[in-house]
mmCIF file of C-alpha atoms in Angstrom:
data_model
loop_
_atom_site.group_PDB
_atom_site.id
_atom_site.type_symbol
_atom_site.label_atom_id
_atom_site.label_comp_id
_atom_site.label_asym_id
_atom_site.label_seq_id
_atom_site.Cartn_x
_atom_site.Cartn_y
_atom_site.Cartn_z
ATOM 1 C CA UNK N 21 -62.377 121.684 -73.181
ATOM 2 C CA UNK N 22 -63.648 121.451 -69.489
ATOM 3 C CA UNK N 23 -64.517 124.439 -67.293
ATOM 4 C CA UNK N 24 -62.568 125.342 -64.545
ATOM 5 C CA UNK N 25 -64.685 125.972 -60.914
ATOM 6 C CA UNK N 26 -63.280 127.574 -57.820
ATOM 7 C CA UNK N 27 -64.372 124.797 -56.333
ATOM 8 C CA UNK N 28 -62.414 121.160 -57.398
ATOM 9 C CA UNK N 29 -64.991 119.360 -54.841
ATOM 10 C CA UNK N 30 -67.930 120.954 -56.620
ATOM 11 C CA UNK N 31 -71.072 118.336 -57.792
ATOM 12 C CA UNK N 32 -68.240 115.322 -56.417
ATOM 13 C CA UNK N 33 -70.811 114.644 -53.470
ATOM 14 C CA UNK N 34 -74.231 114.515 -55.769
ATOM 15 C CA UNK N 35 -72.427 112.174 -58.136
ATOM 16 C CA UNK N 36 -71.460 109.719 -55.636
ATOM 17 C CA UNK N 37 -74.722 109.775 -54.185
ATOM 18 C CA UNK N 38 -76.382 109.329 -57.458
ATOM 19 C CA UNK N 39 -74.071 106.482 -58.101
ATOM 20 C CA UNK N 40 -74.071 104.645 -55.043
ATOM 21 C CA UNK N 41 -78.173 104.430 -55.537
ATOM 22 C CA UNK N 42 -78.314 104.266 -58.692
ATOM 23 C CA UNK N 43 -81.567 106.783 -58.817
ATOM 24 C CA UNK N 44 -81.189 110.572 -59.014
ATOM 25 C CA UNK N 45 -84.773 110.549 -56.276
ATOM 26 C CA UNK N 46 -82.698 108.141 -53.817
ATOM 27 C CA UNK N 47 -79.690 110.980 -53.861
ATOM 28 C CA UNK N 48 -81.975 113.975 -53.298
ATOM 29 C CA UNK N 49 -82.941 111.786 -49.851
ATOM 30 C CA UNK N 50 -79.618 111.092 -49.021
ATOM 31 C CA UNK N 51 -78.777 114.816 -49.039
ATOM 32 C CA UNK N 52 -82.095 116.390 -48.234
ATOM 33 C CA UNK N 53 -82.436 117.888 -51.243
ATOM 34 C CA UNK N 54 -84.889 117.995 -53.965
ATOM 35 C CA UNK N 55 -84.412 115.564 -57.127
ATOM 36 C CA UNK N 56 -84.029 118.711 -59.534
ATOM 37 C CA UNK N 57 -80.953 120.032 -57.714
ATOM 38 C CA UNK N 58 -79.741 116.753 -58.047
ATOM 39 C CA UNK N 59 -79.283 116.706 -61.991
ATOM 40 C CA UNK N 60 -78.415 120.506 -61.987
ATOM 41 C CA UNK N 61 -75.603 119.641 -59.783
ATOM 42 C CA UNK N 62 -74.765 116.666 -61.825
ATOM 43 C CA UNK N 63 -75.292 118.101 -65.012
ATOM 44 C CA UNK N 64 -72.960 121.167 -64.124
ATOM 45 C CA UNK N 65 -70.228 118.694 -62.934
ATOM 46 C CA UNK N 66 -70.508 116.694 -66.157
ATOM 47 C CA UNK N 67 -70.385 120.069 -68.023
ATOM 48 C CA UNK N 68 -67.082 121.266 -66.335
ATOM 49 C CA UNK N 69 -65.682 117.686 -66.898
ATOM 50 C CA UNK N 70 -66.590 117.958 -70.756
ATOM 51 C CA UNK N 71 -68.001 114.302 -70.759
ATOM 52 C CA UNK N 72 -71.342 112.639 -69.330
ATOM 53 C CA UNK N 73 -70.973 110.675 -66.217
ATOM 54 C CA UNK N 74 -73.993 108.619 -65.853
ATOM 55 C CA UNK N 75 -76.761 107.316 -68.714
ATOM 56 C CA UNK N 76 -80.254 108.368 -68.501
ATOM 57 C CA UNK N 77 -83.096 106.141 -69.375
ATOM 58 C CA UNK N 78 -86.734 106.421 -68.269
ATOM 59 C CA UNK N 79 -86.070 103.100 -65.840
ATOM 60 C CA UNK N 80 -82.571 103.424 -64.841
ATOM 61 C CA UNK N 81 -79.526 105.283 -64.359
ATOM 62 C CA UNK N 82 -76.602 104.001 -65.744
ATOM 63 C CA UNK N 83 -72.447 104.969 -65.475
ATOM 64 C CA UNK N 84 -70.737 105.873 -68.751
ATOM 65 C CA UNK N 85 -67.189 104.711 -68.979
ATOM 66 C CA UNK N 86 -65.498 107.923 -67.929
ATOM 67 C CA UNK N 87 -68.392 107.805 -64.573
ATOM 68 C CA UNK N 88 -67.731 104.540 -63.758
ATOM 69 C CA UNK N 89 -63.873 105.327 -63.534
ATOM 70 C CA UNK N 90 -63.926 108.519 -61.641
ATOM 71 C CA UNK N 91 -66.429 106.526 -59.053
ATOM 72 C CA UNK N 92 -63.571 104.186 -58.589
ATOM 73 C CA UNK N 93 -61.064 106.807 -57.854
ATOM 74 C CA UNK N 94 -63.339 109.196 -56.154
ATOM 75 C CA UNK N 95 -65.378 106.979 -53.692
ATOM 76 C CA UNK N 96 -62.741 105.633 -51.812
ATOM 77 C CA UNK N 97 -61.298 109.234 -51.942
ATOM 78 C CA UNK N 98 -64.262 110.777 -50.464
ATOM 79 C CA UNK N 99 -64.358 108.314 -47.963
ATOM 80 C CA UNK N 100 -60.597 109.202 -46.725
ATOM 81 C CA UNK N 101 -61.708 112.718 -46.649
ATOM 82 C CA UNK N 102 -64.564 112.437 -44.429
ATOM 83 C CA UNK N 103 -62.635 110.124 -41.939
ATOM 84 C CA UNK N 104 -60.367 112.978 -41.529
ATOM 85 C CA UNK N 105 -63.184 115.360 -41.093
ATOM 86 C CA UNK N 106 -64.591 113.618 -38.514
ATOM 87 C CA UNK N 107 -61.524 112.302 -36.692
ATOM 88 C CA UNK N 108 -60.787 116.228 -36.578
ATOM 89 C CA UNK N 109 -63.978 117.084 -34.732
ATOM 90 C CA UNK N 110 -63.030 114.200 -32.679
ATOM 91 C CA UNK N 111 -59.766 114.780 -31.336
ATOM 92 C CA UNK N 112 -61.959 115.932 -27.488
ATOM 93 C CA UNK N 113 -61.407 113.478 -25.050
ATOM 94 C CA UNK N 114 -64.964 112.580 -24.568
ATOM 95 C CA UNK N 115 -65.920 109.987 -27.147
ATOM 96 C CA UNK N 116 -68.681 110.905 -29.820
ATOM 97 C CA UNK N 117 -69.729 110.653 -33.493
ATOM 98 C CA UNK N 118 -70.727 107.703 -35.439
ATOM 99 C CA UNK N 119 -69.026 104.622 -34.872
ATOM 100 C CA UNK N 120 -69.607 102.337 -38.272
ATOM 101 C CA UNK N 121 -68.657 98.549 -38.079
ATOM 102 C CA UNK N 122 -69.285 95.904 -40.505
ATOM 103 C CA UNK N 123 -69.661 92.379 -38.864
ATOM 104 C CA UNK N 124 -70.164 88.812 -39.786
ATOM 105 C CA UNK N 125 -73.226 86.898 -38.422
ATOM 106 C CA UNK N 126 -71.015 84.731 -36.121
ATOM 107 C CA UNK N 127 -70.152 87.600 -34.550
ATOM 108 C CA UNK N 128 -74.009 88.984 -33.378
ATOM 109 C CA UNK N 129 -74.352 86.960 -30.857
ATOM 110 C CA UNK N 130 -70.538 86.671 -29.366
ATOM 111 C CA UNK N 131 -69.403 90.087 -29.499
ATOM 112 C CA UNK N 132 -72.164 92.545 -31.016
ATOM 113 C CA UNK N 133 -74.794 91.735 -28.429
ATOM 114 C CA UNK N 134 -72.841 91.824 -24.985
ATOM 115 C CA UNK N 135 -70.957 95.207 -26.083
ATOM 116 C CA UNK N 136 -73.272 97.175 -27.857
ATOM 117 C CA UNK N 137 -76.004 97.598 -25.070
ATOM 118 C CA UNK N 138 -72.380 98.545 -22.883
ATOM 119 C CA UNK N 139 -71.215 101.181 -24.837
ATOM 120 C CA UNK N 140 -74.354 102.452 -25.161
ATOM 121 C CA UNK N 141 -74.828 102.956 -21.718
ATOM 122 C CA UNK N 142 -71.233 104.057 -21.000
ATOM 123 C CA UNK N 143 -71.020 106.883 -24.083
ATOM 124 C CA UNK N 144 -74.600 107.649 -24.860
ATOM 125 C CA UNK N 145 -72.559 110.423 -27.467
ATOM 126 C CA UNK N 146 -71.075 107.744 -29.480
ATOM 127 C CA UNK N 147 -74.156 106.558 -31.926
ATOM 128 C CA UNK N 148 -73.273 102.898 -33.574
ATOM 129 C CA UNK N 149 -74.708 101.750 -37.228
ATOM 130 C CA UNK N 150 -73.632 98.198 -37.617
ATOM 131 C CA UNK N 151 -73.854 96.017 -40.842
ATOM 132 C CA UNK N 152 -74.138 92.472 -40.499
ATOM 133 C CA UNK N 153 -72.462 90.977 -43.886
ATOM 134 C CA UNK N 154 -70.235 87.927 -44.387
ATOM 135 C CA UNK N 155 -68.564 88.873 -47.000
ATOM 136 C CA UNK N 156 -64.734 90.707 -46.878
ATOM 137 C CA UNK N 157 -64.707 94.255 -47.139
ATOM 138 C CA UNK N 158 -62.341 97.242 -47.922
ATOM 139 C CA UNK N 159 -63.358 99.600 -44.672
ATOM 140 C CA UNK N 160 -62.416 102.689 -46.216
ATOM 141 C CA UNK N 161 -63.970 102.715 -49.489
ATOM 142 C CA UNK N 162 -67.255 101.648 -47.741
ATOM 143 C CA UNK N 163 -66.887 104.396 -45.271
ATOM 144 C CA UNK N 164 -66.693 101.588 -41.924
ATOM 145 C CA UNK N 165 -64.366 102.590 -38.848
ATOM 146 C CA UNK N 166 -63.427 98.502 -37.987
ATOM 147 C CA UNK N 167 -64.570 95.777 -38.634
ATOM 148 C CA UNK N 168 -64.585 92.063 -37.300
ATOM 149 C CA UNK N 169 -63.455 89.072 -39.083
ATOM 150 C CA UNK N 170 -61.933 85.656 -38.880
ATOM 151 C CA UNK N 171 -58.368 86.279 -38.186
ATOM 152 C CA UNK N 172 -57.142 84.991 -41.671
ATOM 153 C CA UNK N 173 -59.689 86.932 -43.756
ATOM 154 C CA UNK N 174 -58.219 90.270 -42.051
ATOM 155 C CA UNK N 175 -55.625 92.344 -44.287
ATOM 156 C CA UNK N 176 -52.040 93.070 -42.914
ATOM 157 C CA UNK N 177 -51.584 96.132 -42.732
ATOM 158 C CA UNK N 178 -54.845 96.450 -40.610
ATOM 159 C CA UNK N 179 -54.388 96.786 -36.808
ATOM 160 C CA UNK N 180 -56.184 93.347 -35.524
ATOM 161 C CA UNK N 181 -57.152 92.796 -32.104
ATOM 162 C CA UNK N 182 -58.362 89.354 -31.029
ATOM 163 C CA UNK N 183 -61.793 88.826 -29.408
ATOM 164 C CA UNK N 184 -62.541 85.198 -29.192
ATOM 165 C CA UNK N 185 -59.961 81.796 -29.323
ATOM 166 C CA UNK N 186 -59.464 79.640 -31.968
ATOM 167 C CA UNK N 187 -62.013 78.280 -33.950
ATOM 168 C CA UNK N 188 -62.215 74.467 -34.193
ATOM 169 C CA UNK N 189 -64.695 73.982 -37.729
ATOM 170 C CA UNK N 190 -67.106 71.054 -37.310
ATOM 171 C CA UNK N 191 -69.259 69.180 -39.035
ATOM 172 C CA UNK N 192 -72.928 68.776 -37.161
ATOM 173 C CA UNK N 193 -76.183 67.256 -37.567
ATOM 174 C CA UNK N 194 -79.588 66.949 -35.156
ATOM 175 C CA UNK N 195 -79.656 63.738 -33.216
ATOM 176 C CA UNK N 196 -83.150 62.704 -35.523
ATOM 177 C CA UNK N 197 -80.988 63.590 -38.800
ATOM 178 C CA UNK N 198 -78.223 61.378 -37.885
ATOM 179 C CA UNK N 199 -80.508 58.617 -36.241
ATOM 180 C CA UNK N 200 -82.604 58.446 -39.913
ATOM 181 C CA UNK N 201 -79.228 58.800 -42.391
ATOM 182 C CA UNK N 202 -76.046 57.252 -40.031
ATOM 183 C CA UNK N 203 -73.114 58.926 -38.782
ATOM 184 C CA UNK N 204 -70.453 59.304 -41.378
ATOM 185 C CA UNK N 205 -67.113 58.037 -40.475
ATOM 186 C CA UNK N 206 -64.601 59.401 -43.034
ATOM 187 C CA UNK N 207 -64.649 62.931 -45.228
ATOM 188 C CA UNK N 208 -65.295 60.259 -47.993
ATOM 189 C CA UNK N 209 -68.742 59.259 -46.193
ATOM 190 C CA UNK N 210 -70.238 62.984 -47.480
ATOM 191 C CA UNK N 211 -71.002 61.775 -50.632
ATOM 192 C CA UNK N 212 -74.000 59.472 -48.743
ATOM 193 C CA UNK N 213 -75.390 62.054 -47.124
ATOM 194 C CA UNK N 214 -76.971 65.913 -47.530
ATOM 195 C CA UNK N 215 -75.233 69.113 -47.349
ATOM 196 C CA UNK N 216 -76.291 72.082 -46.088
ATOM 197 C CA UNK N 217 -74.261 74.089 -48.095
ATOM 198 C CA UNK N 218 -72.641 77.622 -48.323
ATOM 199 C CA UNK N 219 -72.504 80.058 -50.998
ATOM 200 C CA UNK N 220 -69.797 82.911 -50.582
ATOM 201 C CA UNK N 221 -71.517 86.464 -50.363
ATOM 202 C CA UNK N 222 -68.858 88.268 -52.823
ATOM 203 C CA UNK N 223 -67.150 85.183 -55.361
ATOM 204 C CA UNK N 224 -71.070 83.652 -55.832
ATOM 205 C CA UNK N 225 -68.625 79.937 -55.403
ATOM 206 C CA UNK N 226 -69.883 77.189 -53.501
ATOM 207 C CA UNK N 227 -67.290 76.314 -50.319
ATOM 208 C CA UNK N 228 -65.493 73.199 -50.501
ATOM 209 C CA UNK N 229 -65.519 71.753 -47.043
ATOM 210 C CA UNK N 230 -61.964 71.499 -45.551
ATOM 211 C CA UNK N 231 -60.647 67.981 -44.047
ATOM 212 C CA UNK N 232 -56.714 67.129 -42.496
ATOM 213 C CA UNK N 233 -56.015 64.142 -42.822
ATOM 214 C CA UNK N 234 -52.012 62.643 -42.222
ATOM 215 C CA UNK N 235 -51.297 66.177 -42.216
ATOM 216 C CA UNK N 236 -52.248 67.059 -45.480
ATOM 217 C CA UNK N 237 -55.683 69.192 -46.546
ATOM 218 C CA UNK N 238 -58.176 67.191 -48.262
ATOM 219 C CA UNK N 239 -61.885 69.084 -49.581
ATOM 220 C CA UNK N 240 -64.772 67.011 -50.169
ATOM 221 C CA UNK N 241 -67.698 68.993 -52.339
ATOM 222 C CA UNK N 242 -70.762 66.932 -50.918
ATOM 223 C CA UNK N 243 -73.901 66.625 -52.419
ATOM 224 C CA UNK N 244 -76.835 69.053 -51.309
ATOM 225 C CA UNK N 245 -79.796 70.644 -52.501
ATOM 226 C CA UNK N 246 -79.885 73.435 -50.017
ATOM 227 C CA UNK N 247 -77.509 76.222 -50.175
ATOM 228 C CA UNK N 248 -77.086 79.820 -48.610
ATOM 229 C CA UNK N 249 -75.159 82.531 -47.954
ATOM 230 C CA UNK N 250 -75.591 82.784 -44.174
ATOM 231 C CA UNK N 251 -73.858 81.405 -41.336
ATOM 232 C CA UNK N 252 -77.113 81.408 -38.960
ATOM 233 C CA UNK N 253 -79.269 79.415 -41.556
ATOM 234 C CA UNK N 254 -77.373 76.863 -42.001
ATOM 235 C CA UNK N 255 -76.896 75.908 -38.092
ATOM 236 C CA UNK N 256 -80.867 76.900 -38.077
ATOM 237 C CA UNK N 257 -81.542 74.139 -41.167
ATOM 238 C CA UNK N 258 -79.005 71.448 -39.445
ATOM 239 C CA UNK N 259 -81.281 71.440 -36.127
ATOM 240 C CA UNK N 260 -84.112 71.041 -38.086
ATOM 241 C CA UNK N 261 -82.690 67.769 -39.654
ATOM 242 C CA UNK N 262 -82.364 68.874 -43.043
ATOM 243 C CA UNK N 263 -78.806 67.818 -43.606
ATOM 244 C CA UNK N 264 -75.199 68.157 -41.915
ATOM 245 C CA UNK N 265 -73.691 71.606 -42.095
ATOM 246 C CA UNK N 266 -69.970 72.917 -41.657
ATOM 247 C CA UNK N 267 -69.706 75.454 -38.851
ATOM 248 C CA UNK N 268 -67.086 77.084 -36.687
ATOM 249 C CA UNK N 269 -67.683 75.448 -33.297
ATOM 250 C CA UNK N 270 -67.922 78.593 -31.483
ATOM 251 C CA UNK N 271 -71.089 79.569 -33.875
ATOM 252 C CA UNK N 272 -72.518 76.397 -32.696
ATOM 253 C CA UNK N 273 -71.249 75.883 -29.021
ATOM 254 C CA UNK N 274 -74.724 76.305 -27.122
ATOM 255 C CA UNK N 275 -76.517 73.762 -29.633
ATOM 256 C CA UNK N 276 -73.598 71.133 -29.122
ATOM 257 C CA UNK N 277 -74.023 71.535 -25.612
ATOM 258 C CA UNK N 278 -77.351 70.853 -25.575
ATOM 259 C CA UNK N 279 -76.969 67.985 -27.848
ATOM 260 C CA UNK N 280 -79.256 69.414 -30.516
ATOM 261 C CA UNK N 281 -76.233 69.204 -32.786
ATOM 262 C CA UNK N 282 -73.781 66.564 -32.526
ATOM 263 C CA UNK N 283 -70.585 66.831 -34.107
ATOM 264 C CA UNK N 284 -69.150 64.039 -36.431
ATOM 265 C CA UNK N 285 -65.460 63.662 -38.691
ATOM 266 C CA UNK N 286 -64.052 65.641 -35.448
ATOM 267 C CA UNK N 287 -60.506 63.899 -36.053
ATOM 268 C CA UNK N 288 -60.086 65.692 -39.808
ATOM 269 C CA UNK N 289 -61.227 69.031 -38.976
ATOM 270 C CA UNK N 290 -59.195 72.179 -39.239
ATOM 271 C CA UNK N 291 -58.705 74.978 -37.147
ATOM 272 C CA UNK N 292 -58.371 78.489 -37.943
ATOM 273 C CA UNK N 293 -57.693 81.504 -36.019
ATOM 274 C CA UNK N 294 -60.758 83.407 -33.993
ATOM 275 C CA UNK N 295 -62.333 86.754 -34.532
ATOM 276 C CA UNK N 296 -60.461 89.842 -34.557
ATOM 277 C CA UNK N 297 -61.493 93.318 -34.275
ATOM 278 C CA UNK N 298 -59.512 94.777 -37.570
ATOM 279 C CA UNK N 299 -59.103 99.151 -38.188
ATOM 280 C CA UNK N 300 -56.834 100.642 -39.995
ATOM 281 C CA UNK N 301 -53.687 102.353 -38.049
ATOM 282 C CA UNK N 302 -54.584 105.839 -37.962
ATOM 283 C CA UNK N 303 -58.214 105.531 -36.855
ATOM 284 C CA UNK N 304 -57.033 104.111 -33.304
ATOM 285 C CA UNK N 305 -56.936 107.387 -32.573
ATOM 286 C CA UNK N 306 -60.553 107.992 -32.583
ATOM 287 C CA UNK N 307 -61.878 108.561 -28.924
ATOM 288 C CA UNK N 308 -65.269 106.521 -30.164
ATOM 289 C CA UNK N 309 -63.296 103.396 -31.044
ATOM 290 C CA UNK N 310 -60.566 103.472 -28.341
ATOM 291 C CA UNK N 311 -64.126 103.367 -26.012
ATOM 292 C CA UNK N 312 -65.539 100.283 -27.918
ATOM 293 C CA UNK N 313 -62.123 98.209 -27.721
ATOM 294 C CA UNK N 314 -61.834 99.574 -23.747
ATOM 295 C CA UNK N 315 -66.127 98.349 -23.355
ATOM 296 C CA UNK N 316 -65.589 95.398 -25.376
ATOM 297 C CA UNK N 317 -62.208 93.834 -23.606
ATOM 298 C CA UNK N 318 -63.982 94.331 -20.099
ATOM 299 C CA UNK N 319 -67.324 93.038 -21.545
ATOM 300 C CA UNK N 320 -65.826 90.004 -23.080
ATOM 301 C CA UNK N 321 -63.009 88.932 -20.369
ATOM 302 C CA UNK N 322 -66.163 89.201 -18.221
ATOM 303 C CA UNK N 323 -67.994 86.472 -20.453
#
């Protein structure tokens, strides 16, 4: 039968830890303790539980099935708990703490840039960790405060504020690529030409690439060697003539200016909404992020 502890919380923190890195070393790091304490603290949680949470081998560390359910339970949990710990310490009016946003590439250049060097200057108390990922993810469960997103990819329920227009998604190749292979006139053209071609972070698929035509959708898989998982290679691999890539305009806008990238197919192409700022409801109230909105509408009308 499991043990009973005055404390419900006890070893919850070192088993996250320890599965979130995978390593029982990489958890004493995280919290600055030694390695030993680690599997003490793990070991007596296990104990109280009357199962094992995680498998030992001399190269790994694994979850057992009853581990790898209470991590699903307990990390988003944990992550709930702290936000309320720290939106309690920051209830003050002056903003502070650690303001954690997870970003899309597109979104480095257009928003991340021009704020961040803002805030920074305007709430030196409010320190900023930033992940640059494509891919959609649940905020709380990964401990973020907001994130920013193409308008469709944000959830519902989330509080969404929008930071940039429309975006018009193109098709664009370098003058020499274009000069060498000829400009396609119809979606059906692709199949004569290579693809640059993008591979979604989370679902591993390969994205179809989105046509209207008569008002109905038509995706054309076109043939390509190259493929990543990154927005920024594949506008830097189009302007060095390796093939035509699909790209939300505003990603590309300086290039197409300069005519290093020319758009083709501009009559089929979608649009979708911009990039919104997305948070959950009840974070608004955190002084740090009502300063980062405040910096970054004054900072980006100003654009």
């Amino acid at each position: 039968m499991p043990g009973t502890s005055t404390d419900p919380f006890a070893g919850l923190a070192a088993f996250l830890a320890v599965a979130e890195t995978g390593s029982f070393t990489a958890a004493a790091a995280r919290l600055g303790v030694s390695p030993a304490a680690v599997s003490q603290t793990v070991k007596a949680l296990e104990n109280r539980l009357g199962t094992p949470l995680f498998l030992r081998t001399t190269r790994r560390v694994g979850l057992t099935e009853a581990g790898a359910a209470l991590l699903i339970r307990a990390r988003p949990a944990a992550a709930e708990i702290l936000q309320a710990l720290e939106t309690a310490g920051e209830m003050g009016e002056e903003p502070a703490g650690v303001l954690r946003l997870t970003v899309p590439r597109m979104a480095v250049p257009l928003v991340i840039e021009p704020v961040i060097p803002v805030l920074r200057r305007a709430h030196p108390k409010v320190a900023v960790e930033i992940s640059v990922e494509d891919a959609a993810m649940d905020l709380p469960a990964h401990g973020y405060d907001a994130g920013i997103r193409i308008g469709e990819m944000v959830e519902r329920d989330m509080v969404a504020v929008r930071l940039t227009r429309d975006i018009v998604w193109s098709v664009v190749a370098s003058p020499a690529y274009l000069a060498a292979r000829g400009t396609p006139q119809q979606p059906e053209d692709l199949t004569q030409h290579d693809a640059i071609r993008y591979r979604f972070p989370t679902s591993g698929a390969i994205y179809r690439w989105e046509f209207e035509r008569d008002g109905r959708t038509l995706t054309v898989d076109p043939p390509g060697s190259l493929v990543v998982n990154d927005g920024a290679l594949l506008i830097s691999f189009a302007l060095a003539g390796l093939g035509l890539a699909y790209v939300a305009d505003i990603a590309a806008e300086e290039e197409i200016e300069a005519d290093r990238l020319r758009p083709v197919l501009q009559p089929f192409l979608p649009r979708s909404p911009g990039l919104f700022l997305y948070f959950p409801r009840r974070a608004s109230i955190q002084p740090k992020l009502r300063a980062f909105i405040d910096v970054m509408r004054t900072v980006l009308r100003a654009a």
